[in-house]
Short mmCIF file of C-alpha atoms in Angstrom, two decimals:
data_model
loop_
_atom_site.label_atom_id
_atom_site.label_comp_id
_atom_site.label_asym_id
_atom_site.label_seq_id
_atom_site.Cartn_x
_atom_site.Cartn_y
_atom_site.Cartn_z
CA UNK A 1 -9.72 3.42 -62.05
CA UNK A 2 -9.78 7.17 -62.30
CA UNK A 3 -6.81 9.13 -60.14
CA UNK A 4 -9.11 12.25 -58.51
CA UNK A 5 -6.94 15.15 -56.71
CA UNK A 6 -6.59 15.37 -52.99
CA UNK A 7 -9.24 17.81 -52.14
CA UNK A 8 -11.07 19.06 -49.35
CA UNK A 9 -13.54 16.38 -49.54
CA UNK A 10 -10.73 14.22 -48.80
CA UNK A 11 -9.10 16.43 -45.94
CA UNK A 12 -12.80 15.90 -44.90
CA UNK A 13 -13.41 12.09 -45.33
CA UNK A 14 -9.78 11.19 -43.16
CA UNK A 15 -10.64 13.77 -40.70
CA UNK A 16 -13.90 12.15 -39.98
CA UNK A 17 -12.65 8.86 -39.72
CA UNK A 18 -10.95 9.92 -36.58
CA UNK A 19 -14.16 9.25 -34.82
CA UNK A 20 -13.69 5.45 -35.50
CA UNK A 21 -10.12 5.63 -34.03
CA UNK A 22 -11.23 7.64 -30.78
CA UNK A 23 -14.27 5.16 -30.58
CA UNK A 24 -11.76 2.11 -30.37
CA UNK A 25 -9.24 4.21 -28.26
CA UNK A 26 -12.65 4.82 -25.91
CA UNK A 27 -13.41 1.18 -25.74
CA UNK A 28 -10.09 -0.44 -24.93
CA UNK A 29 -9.09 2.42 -22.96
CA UNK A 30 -12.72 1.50 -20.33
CA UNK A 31 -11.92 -2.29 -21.41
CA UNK A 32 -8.14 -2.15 -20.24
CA UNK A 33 -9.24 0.17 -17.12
CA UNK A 34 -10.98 -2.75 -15.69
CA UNK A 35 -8.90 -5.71 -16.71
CA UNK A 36 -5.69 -3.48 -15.84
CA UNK A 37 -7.02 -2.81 -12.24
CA UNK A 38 -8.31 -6.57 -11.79
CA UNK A 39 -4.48 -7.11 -13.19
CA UNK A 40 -2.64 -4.85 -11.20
CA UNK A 41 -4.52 -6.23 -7.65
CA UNK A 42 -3.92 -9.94 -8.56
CA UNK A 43 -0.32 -8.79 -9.23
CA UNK A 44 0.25 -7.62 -5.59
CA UNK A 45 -1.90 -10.35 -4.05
CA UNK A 46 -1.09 -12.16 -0.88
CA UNK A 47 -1.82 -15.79 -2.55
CA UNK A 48 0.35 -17.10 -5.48
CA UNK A 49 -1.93 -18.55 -8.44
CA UNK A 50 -3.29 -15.13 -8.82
CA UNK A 51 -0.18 -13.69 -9.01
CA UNK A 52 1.46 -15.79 -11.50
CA UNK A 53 -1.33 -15.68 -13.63
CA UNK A 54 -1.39 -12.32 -13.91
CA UNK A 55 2.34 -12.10 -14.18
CA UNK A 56 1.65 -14.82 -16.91
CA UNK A 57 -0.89 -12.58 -18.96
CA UNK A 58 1.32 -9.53 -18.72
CA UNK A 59 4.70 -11.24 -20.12
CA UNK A 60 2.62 -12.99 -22.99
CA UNK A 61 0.55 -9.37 -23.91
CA UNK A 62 4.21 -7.50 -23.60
CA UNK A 63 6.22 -9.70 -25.11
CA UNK A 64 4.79 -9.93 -28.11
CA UNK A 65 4.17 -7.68 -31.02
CA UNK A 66 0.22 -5.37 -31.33
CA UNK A 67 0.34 -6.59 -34.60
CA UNK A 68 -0.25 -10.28 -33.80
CA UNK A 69 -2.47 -10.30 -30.77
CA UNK A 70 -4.19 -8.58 -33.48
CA UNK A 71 -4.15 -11.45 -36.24
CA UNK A 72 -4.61 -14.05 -33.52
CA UNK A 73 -7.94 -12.60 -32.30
CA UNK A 74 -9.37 -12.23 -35.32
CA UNK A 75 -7.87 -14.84 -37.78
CA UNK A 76 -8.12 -17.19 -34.78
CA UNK A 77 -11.70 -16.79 -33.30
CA UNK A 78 -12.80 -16.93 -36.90
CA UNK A 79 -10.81 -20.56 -37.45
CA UNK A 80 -12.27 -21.44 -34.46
CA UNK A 81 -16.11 -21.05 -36.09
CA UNK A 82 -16.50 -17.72 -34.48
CA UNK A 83 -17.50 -15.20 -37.06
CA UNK A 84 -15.88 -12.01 -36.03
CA UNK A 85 -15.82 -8.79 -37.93
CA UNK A 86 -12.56 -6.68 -37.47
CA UNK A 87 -14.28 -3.95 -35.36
CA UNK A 88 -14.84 -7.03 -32.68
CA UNK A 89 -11.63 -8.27 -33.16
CA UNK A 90 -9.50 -5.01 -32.71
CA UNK A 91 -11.57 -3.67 -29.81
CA UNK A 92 -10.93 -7.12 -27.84
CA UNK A 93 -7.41 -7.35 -29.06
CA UNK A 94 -6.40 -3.90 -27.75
CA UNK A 95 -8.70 -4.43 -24.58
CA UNK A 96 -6.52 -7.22 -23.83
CA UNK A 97 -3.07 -5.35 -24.57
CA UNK A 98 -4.37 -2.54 -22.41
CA UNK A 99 -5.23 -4.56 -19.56
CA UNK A 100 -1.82 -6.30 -19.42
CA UNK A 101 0.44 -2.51 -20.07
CA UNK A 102 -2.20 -0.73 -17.54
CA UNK A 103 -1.82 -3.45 -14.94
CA UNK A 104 1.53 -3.27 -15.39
CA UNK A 105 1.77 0.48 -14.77
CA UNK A 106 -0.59 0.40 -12.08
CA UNK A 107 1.05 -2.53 -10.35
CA UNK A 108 4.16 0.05 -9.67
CA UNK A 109 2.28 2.46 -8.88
CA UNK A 110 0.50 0.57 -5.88
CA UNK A 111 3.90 -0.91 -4.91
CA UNK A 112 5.33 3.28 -5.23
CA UNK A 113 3.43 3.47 -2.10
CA UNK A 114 5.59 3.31 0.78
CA UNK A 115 5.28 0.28 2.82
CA UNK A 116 4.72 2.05 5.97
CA UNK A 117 1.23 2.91 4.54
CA UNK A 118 0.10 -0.82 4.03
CA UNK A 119 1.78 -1.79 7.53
CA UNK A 120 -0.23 0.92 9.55
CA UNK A 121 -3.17 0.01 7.90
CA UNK A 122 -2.77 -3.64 8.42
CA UNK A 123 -1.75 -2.89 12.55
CA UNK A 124 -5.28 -0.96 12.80
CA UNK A 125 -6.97 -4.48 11.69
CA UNK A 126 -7.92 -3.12 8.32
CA UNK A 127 -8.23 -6.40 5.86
CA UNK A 128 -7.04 -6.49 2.07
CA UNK A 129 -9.94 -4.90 0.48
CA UNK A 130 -10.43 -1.82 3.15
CA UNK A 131 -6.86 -1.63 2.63
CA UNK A 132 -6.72 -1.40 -1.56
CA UNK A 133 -10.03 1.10 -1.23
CA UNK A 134 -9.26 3.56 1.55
CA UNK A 135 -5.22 3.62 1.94
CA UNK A 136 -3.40 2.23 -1.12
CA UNK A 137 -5.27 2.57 -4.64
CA UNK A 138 -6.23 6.66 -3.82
CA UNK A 139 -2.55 6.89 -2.77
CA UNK A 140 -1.48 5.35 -5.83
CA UNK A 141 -3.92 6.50 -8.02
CA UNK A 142 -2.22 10.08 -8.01
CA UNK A 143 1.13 8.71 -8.77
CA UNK A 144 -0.64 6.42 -12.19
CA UNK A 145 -2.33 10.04 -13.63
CA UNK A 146 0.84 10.78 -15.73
CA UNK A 147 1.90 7.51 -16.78
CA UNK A 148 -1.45 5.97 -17.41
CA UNK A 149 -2.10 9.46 -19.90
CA UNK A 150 1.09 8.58 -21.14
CA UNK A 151 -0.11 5.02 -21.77
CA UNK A 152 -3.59 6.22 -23.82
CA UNK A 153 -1.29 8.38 -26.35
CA UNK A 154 0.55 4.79 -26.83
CA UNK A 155 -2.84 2.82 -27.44
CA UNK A 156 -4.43 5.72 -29.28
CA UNK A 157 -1.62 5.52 -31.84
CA UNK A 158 -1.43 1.59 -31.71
CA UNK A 159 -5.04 1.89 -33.11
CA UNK A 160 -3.42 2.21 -36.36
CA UNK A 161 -2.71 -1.32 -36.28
CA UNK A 162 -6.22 -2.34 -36.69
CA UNK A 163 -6.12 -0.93 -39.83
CA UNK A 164 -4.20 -4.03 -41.31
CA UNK A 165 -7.64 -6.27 -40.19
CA UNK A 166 -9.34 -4.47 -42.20
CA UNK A 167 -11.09 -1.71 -39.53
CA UNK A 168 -12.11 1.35 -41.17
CA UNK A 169 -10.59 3.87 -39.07
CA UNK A 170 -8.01 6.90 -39.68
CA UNK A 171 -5.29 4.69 -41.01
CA UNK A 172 -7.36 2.91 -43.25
CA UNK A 173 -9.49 5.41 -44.66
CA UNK A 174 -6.10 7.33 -45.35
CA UNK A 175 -4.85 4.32 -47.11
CA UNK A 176 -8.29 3.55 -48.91
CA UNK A 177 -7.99 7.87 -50.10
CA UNK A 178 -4.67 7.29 -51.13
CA UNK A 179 -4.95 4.62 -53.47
CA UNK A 180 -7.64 7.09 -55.33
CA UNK A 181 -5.41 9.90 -55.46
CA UNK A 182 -1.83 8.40 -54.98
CA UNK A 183 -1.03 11.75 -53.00
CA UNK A 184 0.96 9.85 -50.68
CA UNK A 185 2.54 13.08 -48.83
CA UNK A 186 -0.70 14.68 -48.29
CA UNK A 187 -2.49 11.79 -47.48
CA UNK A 188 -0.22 10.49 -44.68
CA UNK A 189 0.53 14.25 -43.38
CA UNK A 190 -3.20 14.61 -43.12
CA UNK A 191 -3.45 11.12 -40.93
CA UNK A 192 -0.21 12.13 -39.36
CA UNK A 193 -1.42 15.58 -37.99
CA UNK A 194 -4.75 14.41 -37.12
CA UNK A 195 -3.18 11.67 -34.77
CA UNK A 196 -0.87 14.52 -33.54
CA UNK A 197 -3.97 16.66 -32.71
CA UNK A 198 -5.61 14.33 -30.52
CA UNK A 199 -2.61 12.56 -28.46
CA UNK A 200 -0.72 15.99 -27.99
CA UNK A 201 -3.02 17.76 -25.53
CA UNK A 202 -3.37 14.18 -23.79
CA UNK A 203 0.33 14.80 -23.56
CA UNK A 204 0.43 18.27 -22.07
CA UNK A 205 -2.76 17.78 -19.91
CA UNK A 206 -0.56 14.64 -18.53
CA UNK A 207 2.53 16.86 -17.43
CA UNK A 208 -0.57 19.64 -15.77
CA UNK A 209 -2.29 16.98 -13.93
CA UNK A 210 1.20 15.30 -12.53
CA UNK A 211 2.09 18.71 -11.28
CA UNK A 212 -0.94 19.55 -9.89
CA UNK A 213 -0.94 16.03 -7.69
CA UNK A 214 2.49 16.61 -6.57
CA UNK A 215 1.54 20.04 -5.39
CA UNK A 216 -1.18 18.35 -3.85
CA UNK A 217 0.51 15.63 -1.94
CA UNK A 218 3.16 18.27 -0.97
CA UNK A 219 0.58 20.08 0.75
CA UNK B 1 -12.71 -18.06 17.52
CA UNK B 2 -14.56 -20.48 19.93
CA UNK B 3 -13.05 -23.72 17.82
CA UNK B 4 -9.75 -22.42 18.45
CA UNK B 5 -9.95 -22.02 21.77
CA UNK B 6 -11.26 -25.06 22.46
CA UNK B 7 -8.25 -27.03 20.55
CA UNK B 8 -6.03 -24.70 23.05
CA UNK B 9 -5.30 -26.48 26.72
CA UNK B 10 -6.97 -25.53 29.73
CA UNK B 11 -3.49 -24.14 31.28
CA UNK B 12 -3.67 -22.08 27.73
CA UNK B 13 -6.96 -20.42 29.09
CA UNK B 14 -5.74 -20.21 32.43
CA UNK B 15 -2.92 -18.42 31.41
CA UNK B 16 -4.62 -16.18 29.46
CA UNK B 17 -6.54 -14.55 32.04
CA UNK B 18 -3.26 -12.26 33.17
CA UNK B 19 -0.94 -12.69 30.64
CA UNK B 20 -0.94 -10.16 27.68
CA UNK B 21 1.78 -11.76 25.57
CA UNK B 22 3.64 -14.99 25.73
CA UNK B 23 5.92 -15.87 22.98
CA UNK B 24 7.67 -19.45 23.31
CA UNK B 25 10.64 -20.45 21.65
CA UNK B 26 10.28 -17.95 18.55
CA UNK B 27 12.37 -18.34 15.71
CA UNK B 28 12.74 -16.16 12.69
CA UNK B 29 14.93 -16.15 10.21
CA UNK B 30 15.01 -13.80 6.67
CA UNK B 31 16.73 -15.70 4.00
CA UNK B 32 20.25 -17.12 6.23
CA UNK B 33 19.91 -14.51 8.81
CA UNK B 34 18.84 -15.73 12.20
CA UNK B 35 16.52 -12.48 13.04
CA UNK B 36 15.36 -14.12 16.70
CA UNK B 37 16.73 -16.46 18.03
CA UNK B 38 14.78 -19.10 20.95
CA UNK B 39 12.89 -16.00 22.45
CA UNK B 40 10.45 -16.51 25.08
CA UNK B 41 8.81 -13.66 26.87
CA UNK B 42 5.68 -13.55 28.50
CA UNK B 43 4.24 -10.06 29.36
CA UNK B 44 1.40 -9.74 32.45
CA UNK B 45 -1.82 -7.20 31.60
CA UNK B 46 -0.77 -3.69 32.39
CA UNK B 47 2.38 -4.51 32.31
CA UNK B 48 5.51 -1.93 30.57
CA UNK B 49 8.20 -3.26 28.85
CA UNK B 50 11.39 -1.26 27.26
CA UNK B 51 12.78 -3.45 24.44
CA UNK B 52 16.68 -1.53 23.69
CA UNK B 53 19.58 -2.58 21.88
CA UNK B 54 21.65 -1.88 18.99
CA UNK B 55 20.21 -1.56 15.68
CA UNK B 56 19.47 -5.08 13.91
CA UNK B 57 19.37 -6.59 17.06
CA UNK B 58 16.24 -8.03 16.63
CA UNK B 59 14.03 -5.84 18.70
CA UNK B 60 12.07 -3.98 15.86
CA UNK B 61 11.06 -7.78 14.80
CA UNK B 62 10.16 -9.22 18.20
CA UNK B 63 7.46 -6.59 18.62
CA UNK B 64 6.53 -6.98 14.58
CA UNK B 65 5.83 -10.46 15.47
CA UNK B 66 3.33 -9.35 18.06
CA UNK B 67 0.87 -8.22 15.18
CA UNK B 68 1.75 -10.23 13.01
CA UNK B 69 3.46 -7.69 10.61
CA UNK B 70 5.90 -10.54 11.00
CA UNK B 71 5.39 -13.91 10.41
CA UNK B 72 7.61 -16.28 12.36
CA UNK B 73 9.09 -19.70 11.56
CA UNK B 74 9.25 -21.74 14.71
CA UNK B 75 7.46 -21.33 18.54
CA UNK B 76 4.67 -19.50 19.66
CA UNK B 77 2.96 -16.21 20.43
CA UNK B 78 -0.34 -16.06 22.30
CA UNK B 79 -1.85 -12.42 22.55
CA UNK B 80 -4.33 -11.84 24.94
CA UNK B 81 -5.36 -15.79 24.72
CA UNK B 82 -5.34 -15.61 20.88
CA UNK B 83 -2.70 -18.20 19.53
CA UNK B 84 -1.44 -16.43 16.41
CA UNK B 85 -0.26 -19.47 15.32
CA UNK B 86 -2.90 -21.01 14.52
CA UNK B 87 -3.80 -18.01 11.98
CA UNK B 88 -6.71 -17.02 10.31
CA UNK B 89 -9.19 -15.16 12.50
CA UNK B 90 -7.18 -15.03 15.96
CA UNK B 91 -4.91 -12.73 13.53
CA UNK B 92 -7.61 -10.12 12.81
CA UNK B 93 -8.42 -10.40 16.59
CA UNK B 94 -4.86 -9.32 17.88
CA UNK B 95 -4.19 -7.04 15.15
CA UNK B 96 -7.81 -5.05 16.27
CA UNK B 97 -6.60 -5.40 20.16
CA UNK B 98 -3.15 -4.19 19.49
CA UNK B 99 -2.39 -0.89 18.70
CA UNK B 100 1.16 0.44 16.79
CA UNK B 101 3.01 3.53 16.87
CA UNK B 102 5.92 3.63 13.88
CA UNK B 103 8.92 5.70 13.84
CA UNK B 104 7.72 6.76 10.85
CA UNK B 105 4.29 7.72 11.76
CA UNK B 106 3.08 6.25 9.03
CA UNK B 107 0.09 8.51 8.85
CA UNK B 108 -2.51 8.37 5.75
CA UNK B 109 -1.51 11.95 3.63
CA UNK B 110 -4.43 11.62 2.09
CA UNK B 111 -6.64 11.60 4.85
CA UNK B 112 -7.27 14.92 7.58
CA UNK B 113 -6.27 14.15 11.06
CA UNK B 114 -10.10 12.91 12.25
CA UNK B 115 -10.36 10.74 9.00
CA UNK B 116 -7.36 8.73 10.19
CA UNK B 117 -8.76 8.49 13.92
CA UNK B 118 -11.65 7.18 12.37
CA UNK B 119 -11.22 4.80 9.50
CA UNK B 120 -10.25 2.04 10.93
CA UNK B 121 -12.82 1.71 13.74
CA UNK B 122 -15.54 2.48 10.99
CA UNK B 123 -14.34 0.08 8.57
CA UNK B 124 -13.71 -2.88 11.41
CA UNK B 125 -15.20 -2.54 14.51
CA UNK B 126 -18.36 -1.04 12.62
CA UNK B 127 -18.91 1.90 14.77
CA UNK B 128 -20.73 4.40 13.10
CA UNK B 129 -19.34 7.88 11.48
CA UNK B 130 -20.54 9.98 14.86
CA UNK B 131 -19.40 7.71 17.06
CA UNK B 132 -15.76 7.57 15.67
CA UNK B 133 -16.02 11.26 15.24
CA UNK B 134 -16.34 11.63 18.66
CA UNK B 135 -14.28 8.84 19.97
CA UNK B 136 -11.69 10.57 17.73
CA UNK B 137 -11.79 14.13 19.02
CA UNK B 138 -11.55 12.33 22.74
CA UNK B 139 -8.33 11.14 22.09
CA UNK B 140 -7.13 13.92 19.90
CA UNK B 141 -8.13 15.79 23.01
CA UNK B 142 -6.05 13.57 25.70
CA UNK B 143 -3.07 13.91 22.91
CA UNK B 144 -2.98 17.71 22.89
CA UNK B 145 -4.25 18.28 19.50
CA UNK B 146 -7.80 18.51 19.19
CA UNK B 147 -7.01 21.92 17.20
CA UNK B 148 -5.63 19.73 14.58
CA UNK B 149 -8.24 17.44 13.32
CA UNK B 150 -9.22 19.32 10.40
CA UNK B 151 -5.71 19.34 8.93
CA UNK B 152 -3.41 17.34 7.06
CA UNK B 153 -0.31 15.39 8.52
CA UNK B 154 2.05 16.90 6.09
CA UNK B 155 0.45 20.43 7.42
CA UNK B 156 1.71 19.28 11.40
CA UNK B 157 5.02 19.08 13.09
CA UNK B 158 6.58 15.40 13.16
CA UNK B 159 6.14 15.54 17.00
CA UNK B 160 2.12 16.50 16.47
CA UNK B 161 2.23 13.79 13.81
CA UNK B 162 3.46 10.80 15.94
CA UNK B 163 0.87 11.94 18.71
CA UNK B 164 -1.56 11.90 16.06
CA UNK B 165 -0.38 8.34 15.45
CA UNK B 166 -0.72 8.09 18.86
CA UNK B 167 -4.37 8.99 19.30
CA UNK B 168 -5.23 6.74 15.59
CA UNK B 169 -4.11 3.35 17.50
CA UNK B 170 -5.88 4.78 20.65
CA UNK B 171 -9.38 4.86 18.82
CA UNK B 172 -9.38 1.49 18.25
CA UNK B 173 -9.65 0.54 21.66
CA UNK B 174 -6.82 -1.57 22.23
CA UNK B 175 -5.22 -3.75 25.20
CA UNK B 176 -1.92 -3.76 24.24
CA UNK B 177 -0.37 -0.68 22.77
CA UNK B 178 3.19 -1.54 20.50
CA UNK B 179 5.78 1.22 20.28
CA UNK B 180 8.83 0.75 17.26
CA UNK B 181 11.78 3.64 18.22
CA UNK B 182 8.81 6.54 18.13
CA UNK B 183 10.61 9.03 19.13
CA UNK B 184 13.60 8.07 16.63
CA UNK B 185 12.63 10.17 13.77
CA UNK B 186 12.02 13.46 15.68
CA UNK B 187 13.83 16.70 16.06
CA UNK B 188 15.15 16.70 19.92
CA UNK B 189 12.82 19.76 20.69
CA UNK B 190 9.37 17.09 19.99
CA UNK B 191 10.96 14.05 21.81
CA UNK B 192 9.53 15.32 24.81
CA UNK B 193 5.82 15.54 23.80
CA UNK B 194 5.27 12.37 22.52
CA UNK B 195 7.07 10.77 25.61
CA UNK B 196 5.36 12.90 27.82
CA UNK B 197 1.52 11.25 25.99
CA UNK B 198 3.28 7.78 26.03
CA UNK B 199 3.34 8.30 30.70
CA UNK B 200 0.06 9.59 30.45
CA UNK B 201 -1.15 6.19 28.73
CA UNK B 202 1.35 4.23 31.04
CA UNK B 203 -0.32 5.85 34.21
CA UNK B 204 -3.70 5.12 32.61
CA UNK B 205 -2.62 1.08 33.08
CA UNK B 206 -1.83 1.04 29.50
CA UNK B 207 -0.29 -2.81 28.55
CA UNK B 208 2.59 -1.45 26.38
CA UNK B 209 6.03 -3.28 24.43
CA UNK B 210 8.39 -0.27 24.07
CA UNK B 211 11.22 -0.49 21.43
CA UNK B 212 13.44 2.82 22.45
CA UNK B 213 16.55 4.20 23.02
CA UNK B 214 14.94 6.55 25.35
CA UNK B 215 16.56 5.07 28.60
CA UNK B 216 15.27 8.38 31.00
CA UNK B 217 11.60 7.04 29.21
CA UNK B 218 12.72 3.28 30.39
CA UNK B 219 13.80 4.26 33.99
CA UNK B 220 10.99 6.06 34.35
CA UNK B 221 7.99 4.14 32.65
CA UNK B 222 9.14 0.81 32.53
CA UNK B 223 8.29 -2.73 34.93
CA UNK B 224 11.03 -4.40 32.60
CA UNK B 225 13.77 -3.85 30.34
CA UNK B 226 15.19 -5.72 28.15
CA UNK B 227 18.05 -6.21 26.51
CA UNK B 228 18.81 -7.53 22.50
CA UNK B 229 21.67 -8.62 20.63
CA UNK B 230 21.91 -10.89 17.42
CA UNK B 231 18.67 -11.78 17.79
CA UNK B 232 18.62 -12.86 21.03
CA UNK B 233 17.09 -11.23 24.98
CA UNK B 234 20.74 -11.73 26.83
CA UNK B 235 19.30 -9.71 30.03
CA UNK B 236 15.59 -8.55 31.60
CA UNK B 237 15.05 -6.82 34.93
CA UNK B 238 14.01 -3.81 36.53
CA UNK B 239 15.35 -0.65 35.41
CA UNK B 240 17.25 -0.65 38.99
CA UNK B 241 19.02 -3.95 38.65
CA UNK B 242 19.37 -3.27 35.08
CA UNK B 243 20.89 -0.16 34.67
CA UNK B 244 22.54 -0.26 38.30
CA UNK B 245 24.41 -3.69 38.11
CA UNK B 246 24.21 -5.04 34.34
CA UNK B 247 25.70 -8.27 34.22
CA UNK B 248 26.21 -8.75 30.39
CA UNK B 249 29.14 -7.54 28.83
CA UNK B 250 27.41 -6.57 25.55
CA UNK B 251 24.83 -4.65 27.60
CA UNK B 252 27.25 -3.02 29.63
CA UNK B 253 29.37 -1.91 26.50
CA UNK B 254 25.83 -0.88 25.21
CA UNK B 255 24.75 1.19 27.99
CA UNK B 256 28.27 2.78 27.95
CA UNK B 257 27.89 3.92 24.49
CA UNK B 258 24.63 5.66 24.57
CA UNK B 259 24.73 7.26 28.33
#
């Protein structure tokens, strides 16, 4: 096999592979936004089997490495006579692992409420889901901004992972340049300051937005 | 509702007619702490009742128990002829006939002064968003504050907030109005306000459980005070025969201490 130079065309080809990475980022992000909130309300539920089932899903999902939820979605839906290409695979695996980390985070946040909050509302007769809608989840949803931005720089990086599946995305394609033009330092700094270019403003617009709610709620 | 009732005795319904609240041989306990201890009260319809004593005494929990923001583990509380203890529906009943004041207000902060008048009787007693708006602005009016409704709580003083708090309960309609130490957590100078809204609602025939240390409030206001320790009511009378001739000792080292 020929060894060709790190050029722009290859600058080019790992830069554009950052769509796939911000396309799974987009889909387990919305994936994990809906499992994480049905997560986070079973966590805080009056009744018990909801409860510890959720608490069940979130030890298993954070107690265990990216890596293998990774290799046992797609190496195991595939034993299991389910033909599953790693695009499949990675976007459920990380769906999952963002459901359990954002119910997590949103669980505290709900509980950051004070209690008085869910005790008035429950005196005026208002019932669990009247309560979630109008008094606790927009409460708490101002105290998740910063930590659940905080949490998409995590999963956008944890993409990477799906790389070792065999998903074309920046890590990959970095790899697959690589091995044409064994310019290891460029390669990886290339893949490197891409991911830096699209988590840090997530960062910094993170630290804007908590500052602007506490302003807010300080009002 | 109705198969509930009709489990409950015929004295149950008779006694419901003028009784507001009748708790029988409560019992509550968190963890190994024995939090009340054999109460029984029962409280007539229009009736006003100053619940005092030293803190962790139990009377923060009695009235907690009324709305079931407590759960009890032995006896009974009626409210209103609802038996709470047989759960389910007669709990959203008592909860939407009883209103609460906290000593922390407890207001929404997300929410201007009108939307918290008028969630809750939008969202449960399905009146709609004119109605409540009006309703609300009543109230805030009888409260002193219609000025306010526009605003934010964190934007009032914590006196205008616990009226607000006041006027909230009010616009659910309710029979029985509950009252935890709402005057605790105010600067002196705003004491007076919101005692000065809770006699206006007394005069009005107001039913209303009063946990305070206010005792000018009790003399004043009250049909009944009563006294808890550990748990327990060790005395109940008029505010003449109770603050006049106190016969418990813990009462009378009680009323010592705070006069």
């Amino acid at each position: 096999m020929l060894i060709r130079p790190f050029g722009w065309n290859e600058f080019w080809i790992i830069v554009m592979a950052a769509q796939w990475t911000i396309a799974l980022s987009a889909i387990a992000f919305a994936g994990g936004g809906i499992g994480g909130l049905f997560i986070a309300l079973a966590r805080v539920s009056d009744s018990k089997w909801p409860r510890l089932l959720a608490t069940g899903f979130i030890r298993i999902f954070q107690g265990t490495p990216l890596l293998m939820q990774l290799f046992l979605v797609f190496f195991g839906m595939n034993i299991m006579g389910f033909a599953i290409n790693p695009w499949l695979a990675a976007a459920v695996a990380l769906t999952l692992h963002a459901s359990a980390f954002l119910g997590e985070i949103w669980r505290g946040c709900i509980e950051a409420v004070p209690p008085g909050q869910r005790e008035a509302a429950t005196a005026l007769g208002l019932r669990y889901y009247n309560r979630m809608r109008y008094i606790l989840l927009p409460q708490a949803s101002r105290i998740a901004v910063a930590p659940t931005v905080g949490f998409l720089v995590q999963l956008i990086k944890g993409t990477s992972l799906a790389a070792i599946i065999g998903f074309t995305e920046l890590t990959r394609q970095g790899q697959i340049i690589n091995n044409a033009t064994f310019s290891p330092f460029m390669v990886f700094g290339t893949v490197a300051a891409v991911y830096f270019v699209l988590c840090w403003p997530l960062s910094v617009l993170a630290r804007r937005m908590e500052t602007r709610f506490s302003r807010a709620t300080a009002r | 509702m109705n198969e509930v009732n009709a489990n409950a005795s015929a004295a149950d319904v008779r006694g419901a007619s003028d009784l507001a609240v009748r708790m029988e041989g409560v019992n509550k306990w968190y963890g190994e702490f024995h939090a009340l201890k054999n109460i029984e009260l029962s409280v007539k319809r229009g009736e006003r009742i100053v619940i005092c004593g030293p803190s962790g005494s139990g009377k923060s929990t009695l009235i907690r128990c009324i709305n079931q923001l407590e759960t009890i583990k032995t006896g009974r509380i009626v409210v209103d002829g609802h038996d709470l203890t047989a759960g389910g529906r007669n709990v959203d009943i008592v909860r939407q006939e009883t209103g609460m004041v906290f000593q922390q207000f407890n207001l929404f902060p997300h929410m201007t002064v009108l939307e918290n008048c008028t969630l809750a009787p939008m969202k449960v007693r399905g009146v709609s968003k004119a109605e409540a708006d009006k309703t609300a602005r009543k109230f805030l009016e009888r409260v002193r504050i219609p000025e306010q409704a526009e605003k934010y709580p964190a934007q009032l003083s914590g006196g205008q907030q616990q009226r607000v708090a006041i006027a909230r309960a009010l616009c659910m309609n309710p029979k029985i109005m509950l009252f935890d130490e709402p005057t605790s957590a105010l600067d002196p100078e705003m004491v007076k306000e919101v005692l000065d809204t809770m006699i206006d609602l007394a005069k009005e025939g107001m039913t209303m459980l009063c946990v305070t240390h206010e005792m000018g409030f009790a003399r004043q206001v009250a049909d009944r005070v009563i006294f808890m320790d550990r748990g327990e009511i060790l005395e109940m009378g008029t505010p003449d025969e109770f603050f006049a001739n106190p016969k418990n000792d813990r009462l009378k080292t009680f009323l010592g201490q705070i006069s």
